[in-house]
């Protein structure tokens, strides 16, 4: 299915007529590096704590609406007050609620693409106008002057750091300037922050700017994409807005229990993140070596758990990886500014070994 039926086009809200049902074309493969998931096993101690926590959940009871137990666990970890935390059904729900609460008809979101496609999707659904300030399409750097100009007239801004799918971070000075000039609310999406250098995070800028929201998720570094849990840190006034528009029971009891158990055992994940960062460097070097050996591949540095590469005929390379090697990566060929780009999540050592060999084979025989 690629578009709504003609009958539905006459029945849905006019702003939704051009919508297409979301279909990520999911195929099951041996190695899946397409969604920036963490492919490492859950650490053993954490796994035991999770099983124990799950066994205690009362499934006949509604979950705590605001997930106050989990909020408290997060607040202690992030060293802030619980009133500064809101939990969501994945970071995605919090992004949607951000657009729902602060966007809408006649209001503007500043976006710096190429970035996470959900920003534009949620803007469309909520009738929010998107003002795009495009990144430099060779370096993917943000045009800071143009962005600051646009921010001075925006109701919402989203900056992604590290950015998906380009892997780069925004500077803290730039985020501060945006918060200063923007009359509206600024969100920094730090879904991949655990993979970047600690001193690059914008968390501590919250003290200086009361119009700033930082978005985090347990889906990436903590390998919990399946439970759907994200959270924001912001001023209590902003949290009150999210508390007003959210689905009351959006974060279910099983998710609340697992998330709290994992956060309590977070020290076990330091090794996992270190390994992913080490493997990211190894993949980057391997791709750069291929280029030095004359193979046609370009790769951008990344502060995240994925790499963006450019290869000739990327859609065909994607297909060969899937069909000949059962390795799935993400093809961004049809996204504006990302012609012939593939996004590859950093997997485990053995997954990455297989990926390197497969890419080498394909690029040597792809003509
Ligand atoms: C993965 C991701 C999120 C949130 O993902 P959830 O699984 O919904 O928590 C948010 N922003 C970006 C840029 C992401 O890549």
mmCIF file of C-alpha atoms and ligand atoms in Angstrom:
data_model
loop_
_atom_site.group_PDB
_atom_site.id
_atom_site.type_symbol
_atom_site.label_atom_id
_atom_site.label_comp_id
_atom_site.label_asym_id
_atom_site.label_seq_id
_atom_site.Cartn_x
_atom_site.Cartn_y
_atom_site.Cartn_z
ATOM 1 C CA UNK A 1 0.000 0.000 0.000
ATOM 2 C CA UNK A 2 1.490 3.351 -0.970
ATOM 3 C CA UNK A 3 -1.300 5.872 -0.387
ATOM 4 C CA UNK A 4 -4.694 6.175 1.263
ATOM 5 C CA UNK A 5 -7.701 4.786 -0.634
ATOM 6 C CA UNK A 6 -9.690 7.293 -2.680
ATOM 7 C CA UNK A 7 -12.627 6.965 -0.305
ATOM 8 C CA UNK A 8 -10.416 7.649 2.714
ATOM 9 C CA UNK A 9 -8.942 10.666 0.955
ATOM 10 C CA UNK A 10 -12.426 12.189 0.979
ATOM 11 C CA UNK A 11 -12.978 11.330 4.649
ATOM 12 C CA UNK A 12 -9.746 12.179 6.476
ATOM 13 C CA UNK A 13 -8.781 15.666 7.665
ATOM 14 C CA UNK A 14 -7.629 17.687 4.614
ATOM 15 C CA UNK A 15 -4.073 17.956 5.941
ATOM 16 C CA UNK A 16 -3.744 14.153 5.900
ATOM 17 C CA UNK A 17 -4.868 13.500 2.298
ATOM 18 C CA UNK A 18 -1.325 12.951 1.001
ATOM 19 C CA UNK A 19 -0.290 10.660 3.826
ATOM 20 C CA UNK A 20 1.166 7.240 3.236
ATOM 21 C CA UNK A 21 0.796 4.375 5.693
ATOM 22 C CA UNK A 22 4.158 3.803 7.396
ATOM 23 C CA UNK A 23 5.860 0.711 6.030
ATOM 24 C CA UNK A 24 9.504 0.230 7.006
ATOM 25 C CA UNK A 25 9.746 -2.750 4.565
ATOM 26 C CA UNK A 26 10.873 -5.010 7.343
ATOM 27 C CA UNK A 27 12.743 -8.100 6.232
ATOM 28 C CA UNK A 28 14.234 -10.587 8.599
ATOM 29 C CA UNK A 29 17.989 -11.038 8.119
ATOM 30 C CA UNK A 30 20.769 -12.828 9.976
ATOM 31 C CA UNK A 31 22.501 -9.555 10.839
ATOM 32 C CA UNK A 32 20.355 -6.449 11.270
ATOM 33 C CA UNK A 33 22.273 -3.156 11.355
ATOM 34 C CA UNK A 34 19.442 -1.051 9.904
ATOM 35 C CA UNK A 35 17.812 0.628 12.914
ATOM 36 C CA UNK A 36 20.732 1.771 15.125
ATOM 37 C CA UNK A 37 19.798 -0.815 17.711
ATOM 38 C CA UNK A 38 22.288 -2.121 20.238
ATOM 39 C CA UNK A 39 23.035 -5.703 19.140
ATOM 40 C CA UNK A 40 25.035 -6.628 22.244
ATOM 41 C CA UNK A 41 23.503 -9.046 24.740
ATOM 42 C CA UNK A 42 21.983 -7.615 27.902
ATOM 43 C CA UNK A 43 24.617 -7.846 30.681
ATOM 44 C CA UNK A 44 24.032 -10.893 32.913
ATOM 45 C CA UNK A 45 23.423 -9.059 36.197
ATOM 46 C CA UNK A 46 20.962 -6.697 34.552
ATOM 47 C CA UNK A 47 19.115 -9.596 32.964
ATOM 48 C CA UNK A 48 18.543 -11.182 36.374
ATOM 49 C CA UNK A 49 17.343 -7.890 37.838
ATOM 50 C CA UNK A 50 14.949 -7.425 34.897
ATOM 51 C CA UNK A 51 13.438 -10.904 35.312
ATOM 52 C CA UNK A 52 12.947 -10.332 39.013
ATOM 53 C CA UNK A 53 11.341 -6.908 38.435
ATOM 54 C CA UNK A 54 9.000 -8.313 35.768
ATOM 55 C CA UNK A 55 7.836 -11.116 38.043
ATOM 56 C CA UNK A 56 6.560 -8.529 40.533
ATOM 57 C CA UNK A 57 4.451 -6.455 38.121
ATOM 58 C CA UNK A 58 0.722 -6.548 38.854
ATOM 59 C CA UNK A 59 -0.751 -6.930 35.395
ATOM 60 C CA UNK A 60 -4.348 -6.437 36.555
ATOM 61 C CA UNK A 61 -3.572 -2.874 37.705
ATOM 62 C CA UNK A 62 -3.241 0.230 35.562
ATOM 63 C CA UNK A 63 0.320 1.533 35.522
ATOM 64 C CA UNK A 64 1.296 4.620 37.511
ATOM 65 C CA UNK A 65 0.360 7.332 34.954
ATOM 66 C CA UNK A 66 3.401 9.573 35.424
ATOM 67 C CA UNK A 67 5.681 6.599 36.227
ATOM 68 C CA UNK A 68 6.766 8.307 39.443
ATOM 69 C CA UNK A 69 8.985 5.448 40.614
ATOM 70 C CA UNK A 70 10.849 5.452 37.322
ATOM 71 C CA UNK A 71 10.996 9.260 37.267
ATOM 72 C CA UNK A 72 12.647 9.198 40.667
ATOM 73 C CA UNK A 73 15.190 6.597 39.514
ATOM 74 C CA UNK A 74 15.992 8.718 36.443
ATOM 75 C CA UNK A 75 16.167 11.925 38.490
ATOM 76 C CA UNK A 76 18.657 10.407 40.941
ATOM 77 C CA UNK A 77 20.788 9.175 38.058
ATOM 78 C CA UNK A 78 20.693 12.476 36.158
ATOM 79 C CA UNK A 79 21.025 14.494 39.385
ATOM 80 C CA UNK A 80 17.931 16.595 38.972
ATOM 81 C CA UNK A 81 14.504 16.878 40.554
ATOM 82 C CA UNK A 82 11.761 14.371 39.544
ATOM 83 C CA UNK A 83 9.648 17.380 38.577
ATOM 84 C CA UNK A 84 12.122 17.968 35.718
ATOM 85 C CA UNK A 85 11.496 14.529 34.134
ATOM 86 C CA UNK A 86 8.714 13.229 31.876
ATOM 87 C CA UNK A 87 8.767 9.637 30.633
ATOM 88 C CA UNK A 88 7.299 8.592 27.283
ATOM 89 C CA UNK A 89 6.414 5.562 25.181
ATOM 90 C CA UNK A 90 9.751 5.837 23.410
ATOM 91 C CA UNK A 91 11.411 9.140 22.602
ATOM 92 C CA UNK A 92 9.076 9.157 19.605
ATOM 93 C CA UNK A 93 6.033 9.810 21.770
ATOM 94 C CA UNK A 94 7.781 12.727 23.468
ATOM 95 C CA UNK A 95 8.704 14.162 20.066
ATOM 96 C CA UNK A 96 5.095 13.840 18.974
ATOM 97 C CA UNK A 97 3.858 15.485 22.173
ATOM 98 C CA UNK A 98 6.384 18.295 21.710
ATOM 99 C CA UNK A 99 4.847 19.091 18.298
ATOM 100 C CA UNK A 100 1.326 18.572 19.637
ATOM 101 C CA UNK A 101 1.803 20.936 22.578
ATOM 102 C CA UNK A 102 3.981 23.675 21.103
ATOM 103 C CA UNK A 103 3.260 23.366 17.363
ATOM 104 C CA UNK A 104 0.039 23.457 15.358
ATOM 105 C CA UNK A 105 -1.605 25.686 12.783
ATOM 106 C CA UNK A 106 0.273 28.949 12.171
ATOM 107 C CA UNK A 107 3.332 27.878 14.177
ATOM 108 C CA UNK A 108 6.863 27.099 13.002
ATOM 109 C CA UNK A 109 9.412 24.390 13.713
ATOM 110 C CA UNK A 110 13.046 25.024 12.813
ATOM 111 C CA UNK A 111 14.629 21.816 11.500
ATOM 112 C CA UNK A 112 18.182 21.270 10.202
ATOM 113 C CA UNK A 113 18.022 18.404 7.684
ATOM 114 C CA UNK A 114 19.162 15.853 6.790
ATOM 115 C CA UNK A 115 17.973 14.749 10.235
ATOM 116 C CA UNK A 116 15.513 12.350 11.862
ATOM 117 C CA UNK A 117 12.513 11.998 9.522
ATOM 118 C CA UNK A 118 9.969 11.820 12.348
ATOM 119 C CA UNK A 119 10.311 15.560 12.998
ATOM 120 C CA UNK A 120 8.752 16.362 9.639
ATOM 121 C CA UNK A 121 6.195 13.566 9.914
ATOM 122 C CA UNK A 122 4.924 14.739 13.314
ATOM 123 C CA UNK A 123 4.924 18.341 12.067
ATOM 124 C CA UNK A 124 2.695 17.364 9.176
ATOM 125 C CA UNK A 125 0.298 15.447 11.403
ATOM 126 C CA UNK A 126 0.012 18.408 13.781
ATOM 127 C CA UNK A 127 -0.203 21.015 10.996
ATOM 128 C CA UNK A 128 3.027 22.666 12.088
ATOM 129 C CA UNK A 129 4.996 24.568 9.448
ATOM 130 C CA UNK A 130 8.567 23.285 9.037
ATOM 131 C CA UNK A 131 11.321 25.806 8.300
ATOM 132 C CA UNK A 132 14.276 23.817 6.986
ATOM 133 C CA UNK A 133 17.791 25.236 7.257
ATOM 134 C CA UNK A 134 19.770 22.700 5.258
ATOM 135 C CA UNK A 135 23.154 21.460 6.380
ATOM 136 C CA UNK A 136 26.160 21.725 4.100
ATOM 137 C CA UNK A 137 25.691 18.590 1.996
ATOM 138 C CA UNK A 138 29.402 17.682 1.925
ATOM 139 C CA UNK A 139 30.351 18.200 5.584
ATOM 140 C CA UNK A 140 26.811 18.099 7.079
ATOM 141 C CA UNK A 141 27.724 21.118 9.220
ATOM 142 C CA UNK A 142 24.828 23.349 10.230
ATOM 143 C CA UNK A 143 24.754 26.853 8.741
ATOM 144 C CA UNK A 144 24.728 28.425 12.202
ATOM 145 C CA UNK A 145 24.081 31.969 11.056
ATOM 146 C CA UNK A 146 21.060 30.960 8.970
ATOM 147 C CA UNK A 147 19.787 28.726 11.771
ATOM 148 C CA UNK A 148 20.071 31.515 14.358
ATOM 149 C CA UNK A 149 18.177 33.821 12.050
ATOM 150 C CA UNK A 150 15.395 31.285 11.623
ATOM 151 C CA UNK A 151 15.372 30.454 15.347
ATOM 152 C CA UNK A 152 14.572 34.067 16.223
ATOM 153 C CA UNK A 153 11.199 33.561 14.556
ATOM 154 C CA UNK A 154 10.440 29.932 15.523
ATOM 155 C CA UNK A 155 7.986 28.486 18.042
ATOM 156 C CA UNK A 156 9.965 25.254 18.218
ATOM 157 C CA UNK A 157 13.503 24.197 17.351
ATOM 158 C CA UNK A 158 14.902 20.662 17.225
ATOM 159 C CA UNK A 159 18.660 20.152 17.169
ATOM 160 C CA UNK A 160 19.911 16.573 17.074
ATOM 161 C CA UNK A 161 23.213 15.782 18.736
ATOM 162 C CA UNK A 162 24.663 13.408 17.672
ATOM 163 C CA UNK A 163 22.567 13.790 14.537
ATOM 164 C CA UNK A 164 20.803 10.864 12.866
ATOM 165 C CA UNK A 165 21.834 9.945 10.161
ATOM 166 C CA UNK A 166 24.978 12.105 9.823
ATOM 167 C CA UNK A 167 26.615 11.291 13.201
ATOM 168 C CA UNK A 168 27.933 14.782 14.007
ATOM 169 C CA UNK A 169 27.261 16.886 17.118
ATOM 170 C CA UNK A 170 26.209 20.515 17.528
ATOM 171 C CA UNK A 171 28.366 22.788 19.662
ATOM 172 C CA UNK A 172 27.156 23.751 23.115
ATOM 173 C CA UNK A 173 27.827 27.408 22.358
ATOM 174 C CA UNK A 174 25.506 27.179 19.369
ATOM 175 C CA UNK A 175 22.750 25.552 21.449
ATOM 176 C CA UNK A 176 23.074 28.354 24.012
ATOM 177 C CA UNK A 177 22.808 31.003 21.313
ATOM 178 C CA UNK A 178 19.734 29.326 19.827
ATOM 179 C CA UNK A 179 18.081 29.230 23.265
ATOM 180 C CA UNK A 180 18.846 32.923 23.685
ATOM 181 C CA UNK A 181 17.432 34.107 20.364
ATOM 182 C CA UNK A 182 14.457 31.721 20.158
ATOM 183 C CA UNK A 183 11.228 33.081 21.626
ATOM 184 C CA UNK A 184 9.855 29.506 21.721
ATOM 185 C CA UNK A 185 11.082 26.129 23.002
ATOM 186 C CA UNK A 186 14.325 24.431 21.932
ATOM 187 C CA UNK A 187 14.719 20.652 22.063
ATOM 188 C CA UNK A 188 18.101 18.965 21.806
ATOM 189 C CA UNK A 189 17.556 15.325 20.802
ATOM 190 C CA UNK A 190 20.382 13.406 22.506
ATOM 191 C CA UNK A 191 19.134 9.895 21.671
ATOM 192 C CA UNK A 192 22.756 8.851 20.972
ATOM 193 C CA UNK A 193 24.493 10.942 23.613
ATOM 194 C CA UNK A 194 25.985 7.934 25.458
ATOM 195 C CA UNK A 195 28.166 7.207 22.420
ATOM 196 C CA UNK A 196 29.648 10.677 22.217
ATOM 197 C CA UNK A 197 32.133 12.423 24.482
ATOM 198 C CA UNK A 198 30.639 13.392 27.831
ATOM 199 C CA UNK A 199 31.763 17.012 27.577
ATOM 200 C CA UNK A 200 29.655 17.464 24.405
ATOM 201 C CA UNK A 201 26.289 16.838 26.101
ATOM 202 C CA UNK A 202 23.970 19.808 26.578
ATOM 203 C CA UNK A 203 22.399 18.496 29.796
ATOM 204 C CA UNK A 204 24.033 21.119 32.033
ATOM 205 C CA UNK A 205 22.806 23.971 29.800
ATOM 206 C CA UNK A 206 19.386 23.381 31.376
ATOM 207 C CA UNK A 207 20.540 25.465 34.345
ATOM 208 C CA UNK A 208 21.037 28.470 32.089
ATOM 209 C CA UNK A 209 18.058 28.203 29.718
ATOM 210 C CA UNK A 210 14.489 27.675 30.872
ATOM 211 C CA UNK A 211 13.266 27.158 27.277
ATOM 212 C CA UNK A 212 15.473 24.091 26.717
ATOM 213 C CA UNK A 213 14.392 20.426 26.620
ATOM 214 C CA UNK A 214 16.854 17.521 26.388
ATOM 215 C CA UNK A 215 15.479 14.276 24.944
ATOM 216 C CA UNK A 216 16.970 10.901 25.872
ATOM 217 C CA UNK A 217 15.996 7.302 25.159
ATOM 218 C CA UNK A 218 16.750 3.842 26.532
ATOM 219 C CA UNK A 219 16.435 2.401 23.002
ATOM 220 C CA UNK A 220 20.003 2.884 21.850
ATOM 221 C CA UNK A 221 22.812 2.685 24.451
ATOM 222 C CA UNK A 222 20.731 0.520 26.801
ATOM 223 C CA UNK A 223 19.519 -1.805 24.058
ATOM 224 C CA UNK A 224 15.857 -1.448 25.059
ATOM 225 C CA UNK A 225 14.212 -0.439 21.759
ATOM 226 C CA UNK A 226 11.607 -3.156 22.358
ATOM 227 C CA UNK A 227 10.208 -1.763 25.601
ATOM 228 C CA UNK A 228 9.591 1.774 24.217
ATOM 229 C CA UNK A 229 10.932 4.145 26.838
ATOM 230 C CA UNK A 230 12.338 7.636 26.474
ATOM 231 C CA UNK A 231 12.453 10.661 28.739
ATOM 232 C CA UNK A 232 12.955 14.400 28.655
ATOM 233 C CA UNK A 233 14.689 16.692 31.119
ATOM 234 C CA UNK A 234 13.335 20.254 31.272
ATOM 235 C CA UNK A 235 12.009 22.886 33.653
ATOM 236 C CA UNK A 236 8.999 21.795 35.767
ATOM 237 C CA UNK A 237 6.838 24.293 33.840
ATOM 238 C CA UNK A 238 7.623 22.548 30.567
ATOM 239 C CA UNK A 239 7.094 19.114 32.142
ATOM 240 C CA UNK A 240 3.604 20.291 33.199
ATOM 241 C CA UNK A 241 2.794 20.935 29.531
ATOM 242 C CA UNK A 242 3.852 17.409 28.570
ATOM 243 C CA UNK A 243 1.868 16.029 31.513
ATOM 244 C CA UNK A 244 -1.212 17.795 30.146
ATOM 245 C CA UNK A 245 -1.142 16.384 26.621
ATOM 246 C CA UNK A 246 0.254 12.872 27.098
ATOM 247 C CA UNK A 247 -1.782 9.676 26.861
ATOM 248 C CA UNK A 248 -2.391 8.946 30.509
ATOM 249 C CA UNK A 249 -1.166 5.330 30.516
ATOM 250 C CA UNK A 250 1.306 5.563 27.650
ATOM 251 C CA UNK A 251 4.181 3.940 29.540
ATOM 252 C CA UNK A 252 2.999 0.480 30.522
ATOM 253 C CA UNK A 253 3.795 -1.296 33.781
ATOM 254 C CA UNK A 254 6.201 -3.826 32.223
ATOM 255 C CA UNK A 255 8.192 -1.015 30.620
ATOM 256 C CA UNK A 256 8.347 0.978 33.851
ATOM 257 C CA UNK A 257 9.627 -2.065 35.737
ATOM 258 C CA UNK A 258 12.274 -3.011 33.148
ATOM 259 C CA UNK A 259 13.490 0.562 32.693
ATOM 260 C CA UNK A 260 13.958 1.096 36.439
ATOM 261 C CA UNK A 261 15.825 -2.215 36.807
ATOM 262 C CA UNK A 262 18.146 -1.429 33.885
ATOM 263 C CA UNK A 263 18.923 2.081 35.124
ATOM 264 C CA UNK A 264 19.693 0.694 38.583
ATOM 265 C CA UNK A 265 22.245 -1.594 36.871
ATOM 266 C CA UNK A 266 23.558 1.038 34.451
ATOM 267 C CA UNK A 267 27.200 0.533 35.446
ATOM 268 C CA UNK A 268 27.110 -2.784 33.584
ATOM 269 C CA UNK A 269 26.561 -0.885 30.320
ATOM 270 C CA UNK A 270 29.777 1.102 30.419
ATOM 271 C CA UNK A 271 31.647 -1.814 28.876
ATOM 272 C CA UNK A 272 28.991 -2.205 26.193
ATOM 273 C CA UNK A 273 29.227 1.464 25.157
ATOM 274 C CA UNK A 274 33.039 1.374 25.243
ATOM 275 C CA UNK A 275 32.979 -1.673 22.971
ATOM 276 C CA UNK A 276 30.599 -0.009 20.507
ATOM 277 C CA UNK A 277 32.806 3.101 20.379
ATOM 278 C CA UNK A 278 35.897 0.946 19.840
ATOM 279 C CA UNK A 279 34.143 -1.001 17.071
ATOM 280 C CA UNK A 280 32.936 2.252 15.477
ATOM 281 C CA UNK A 281 36.556 3.349 15.187
ATOM 282 C CA UNK A 282 37.520 -0.039 13.759
ATOM 283 C CA UNK A 283 34.756 0.130 11.117
ATOM 284 C CA UNK A 284 35.716 3.719 10.258
ATOM 285 C CA UNK A 285 39.356 2.675 9.770
ATOM 286 C CA UNK A 286 38.331 -0.341 7.706
ATOM 287 C CA UNK A 287 36.229 1.825 5.364
ATOM 288 C CA UNK A 288 39.007 4.407 5.079
ATOM 289 C CA UNK A 289 41.501 1.628 4.248
ATOM 290 C CA UNK A 290 39.179 0.407 1.484
ATOM 291 C CA UNK A 291 39.126 3.928 0.067
ATOM 292 C CA UNK A 292 42.938 4.147 0.261
ATOM 293 C CA UNK A 293 43.052 0.828 -1.627
ATOM 294 C CA UNK A 294 41.035 2.415 -4.444
ATOM 295 C CA UNK A 295 37.569 1.121 -3.585
ATOM 296 C CA UNK A 296 34.779 3.696 -4.082
ATOM 297 C CA UNK A 297 33.606 4.429 -0.539
ATOM 298 C CA UNK A 298 33.323 7.654 1.451
ATOM 299 C CA UNK A 299 32.651 7.651 5.203
ATOM 300 C CA UNK A 300 31.880 10.451 7.669
ATOM 301 C CA UNK A 301 33.211 10.458 11.239
ATOM 302 C CA UNK A 302 30.543 9.734 13.861
ATOM 303 C CA UNK A 303 29.958 10.426 17.557
ATOM 304 C CA UNK A 304 27.178 7.851 17.505
ATOM 305 C CA UNK A 305 26.594 4.090 17.172
ATOM 306 C CA UNK A 306 26.332 4.193 13.378
ATOM 307 C CA UNK A 307 28.306 5.348 10.363
ATOM 308 C CA UNK A 308 27.072 7.060 7.226
ATOM 309 C CA UNK A 309 28.836 5.919 4.050
ATOM 310 C CA UNK A 310 28.489 6.835 0.393
ATOM 311 C CA UNK A 311 29.027 4.218 -2.314
ATOM 312 C CA UNK A 312 28.156 4.117 -6.015
ATOM 313 C CA UNK A 313 24.711 2.610 -6.650
ATOM 314 C CA UNK A 314 23.901 2.369 -2.931
ATOM 315 C CA UNK A 315 20.488 0.804 -3.489
ATOM 316 C CA UNK A 316 22.113 -2.097 -5.308
ATOM 317 C CA UNK A 317 24.792 -2.444 -2.606
ATOM 318 C CA UNK A 318 22.010 -2.503 0.009
ATOM 319 C CA UNK A 319 20.207 -5.231 -1.922
ATOM 320 C CA UNK A 320 23.344 -7.345 -2.381
ATOM 321 C CA UNK A 321 24.187 -7.053 1.329
ATOM 322 C CA UNK A 322 20.688 -8.281 2.142
ATOM 323 C CA UNK A 323 20.274 -10.997 -0.474
ATOM 324 C CA UNK A 324 23.809 -12.435 -0.698
ATOM 325 C CA UNK A 325 25.020 -11.891 2.874
ATOM 326 C CA UNK A 326 21.767 -11.559 4.886
ATOM 327 C CA UNK A 327 23.003 -8.248 6.322
ATOM 328 C CA UNK A 328 20.477 -5.419 6.559
ATOM 329 C CA UNK A 329 21.567 -1.759 6.588
ATOM 330 C CA UNK A 330 19.531 1.393 5.924
ATOM 331 C CA UNK A 331 19.375 2.838 2.420
ATOM 332 C CA UNK A 332 19.031 6.644 2.397
ATOM 333 C CA UNK A 333 19.459 7.004 -1.393
ATOM 334 C CA UNK A 334 16.054 8.557 -1.890
ATOM 335 C CA UNK A 335 16.418 11.120 0.932
ATOM 336 C CA UNK A 336 17.240 14.661 -0.212
ATOM 337 C CA UNK A 337 20.936 15.376 0.317
ATOM 338 C CA UNK A 338 21.828 11.743 0.986
ATOM 339 C CA UNK A 339 22.157 10.365 -2.524
ATOM 340 C CA UNK A 340 23.921 6.983 -2.482
ATOM 341 C CA UNK A 341 24.210 6.994 1.294
ATOM 342 C CA UNK A 342 23.832 3.972 3.555
ATOM 343 C CA UNK A 343 23.561 4.161 7.333
ATOM 344 C CA UNK A 344 25.174 1.246 9.115
ATOM 345 C CA UNK A 345 24.768 0.570 12.831
ATOM 346 C CA UNK A 346 27.860 -0.590 14.696
ATOM 347 C CA UNK A 347 27.242 -4.216 15.679
ATOM 348 C CA UNK A 348 29.222 -6.729 17.695
ATOM 349 C CA UNK A 349 32.789 -7.548 16.708
ATOM 350 C CA UNK A 350 31.801 -10.610 14.674
ATOM 351 C CA UNK A 351 28.915 -8.808 12.961
ATOM 352 C CA UNK A 352 31.254 -5.983 12.002
ATOM 353 C CA UNK A 353 33.854 -8.449 10.698
ATOM 354 C CA UNK A 354 31.252 -9.980 8.407
ATOM 355 C CA UNK A 355 30.050 -6.563 7.288
ATOM 356 C CA UNK A 356 33.569 -5.406 6.387
ATOM 357 C CA UNK A 357 34.238 -8.521 4.288
ATOM 358 C CA UNK A 358 30.841 -8.279 2.572
ATOM 359 C CA UNK A 359 31.286 -4.601 1.651
ATOM 360 C CA UNK A 360 34.797 -5.267 0.381
ATOM 361 C CA UNK A 361 33.512 -8.095 -1.821
ATOM 362 C CA UNK A 362 30.594 -6.065 -3.170
ATOM 363 C CA UNK A 363 32.634 -2.942 -3.905
ATOM 364 C CA UNK A 364 35.307 -5.005 -5.689
ATOM 365 C CA UNK A 365 32.749 -6.733 -7.918
ATOM 366 C CA UNK A 366 30.098 -4.081 -8.395
ATOM 367 C CA UNK A 367 30.954 -2.980 -11.940
HETATM 368 C C1 LIG B 1 16.055 6.434 17.914
HETATM 369 C C2 LIG B 1 15.849 7.895 17.986
HETATM 370 C C3 LIG B 1 14.941 8.499 18.882
HETATM 371 C C4 LIG B 1 14.038 7.811 19.851
HETATM 372 O O1 LIG B 1 13.778 6.511 19.648
HETATM 373 P P1 LIG B 1 12.747 5.745 20.589
HETATM 374 O O2 LIG B 1 13.005 4.326 20.295
HETATM 375 O O3 LIG B 1 11.370 6.179 20.188
HETATM 376 O O4 LIG B 1 13.048 6.132 22.002
HETATM 377 C C5 LIG B 1 14.867 9.869 18.921
HETATM 378 N N1 LIG B 1 15.612 10.620 18.103
HETATM 379 C C6 LIG B 1 16.470 10.088 17.238
HETATM 380 C C7 LIG B 1 17.291 10.987 16.389
HETATM 381 C C8 LIG B 1 16.614 8.715 17.131
HETATM 382 O O5 LIG B 1 17.441 8.205 16.216
#
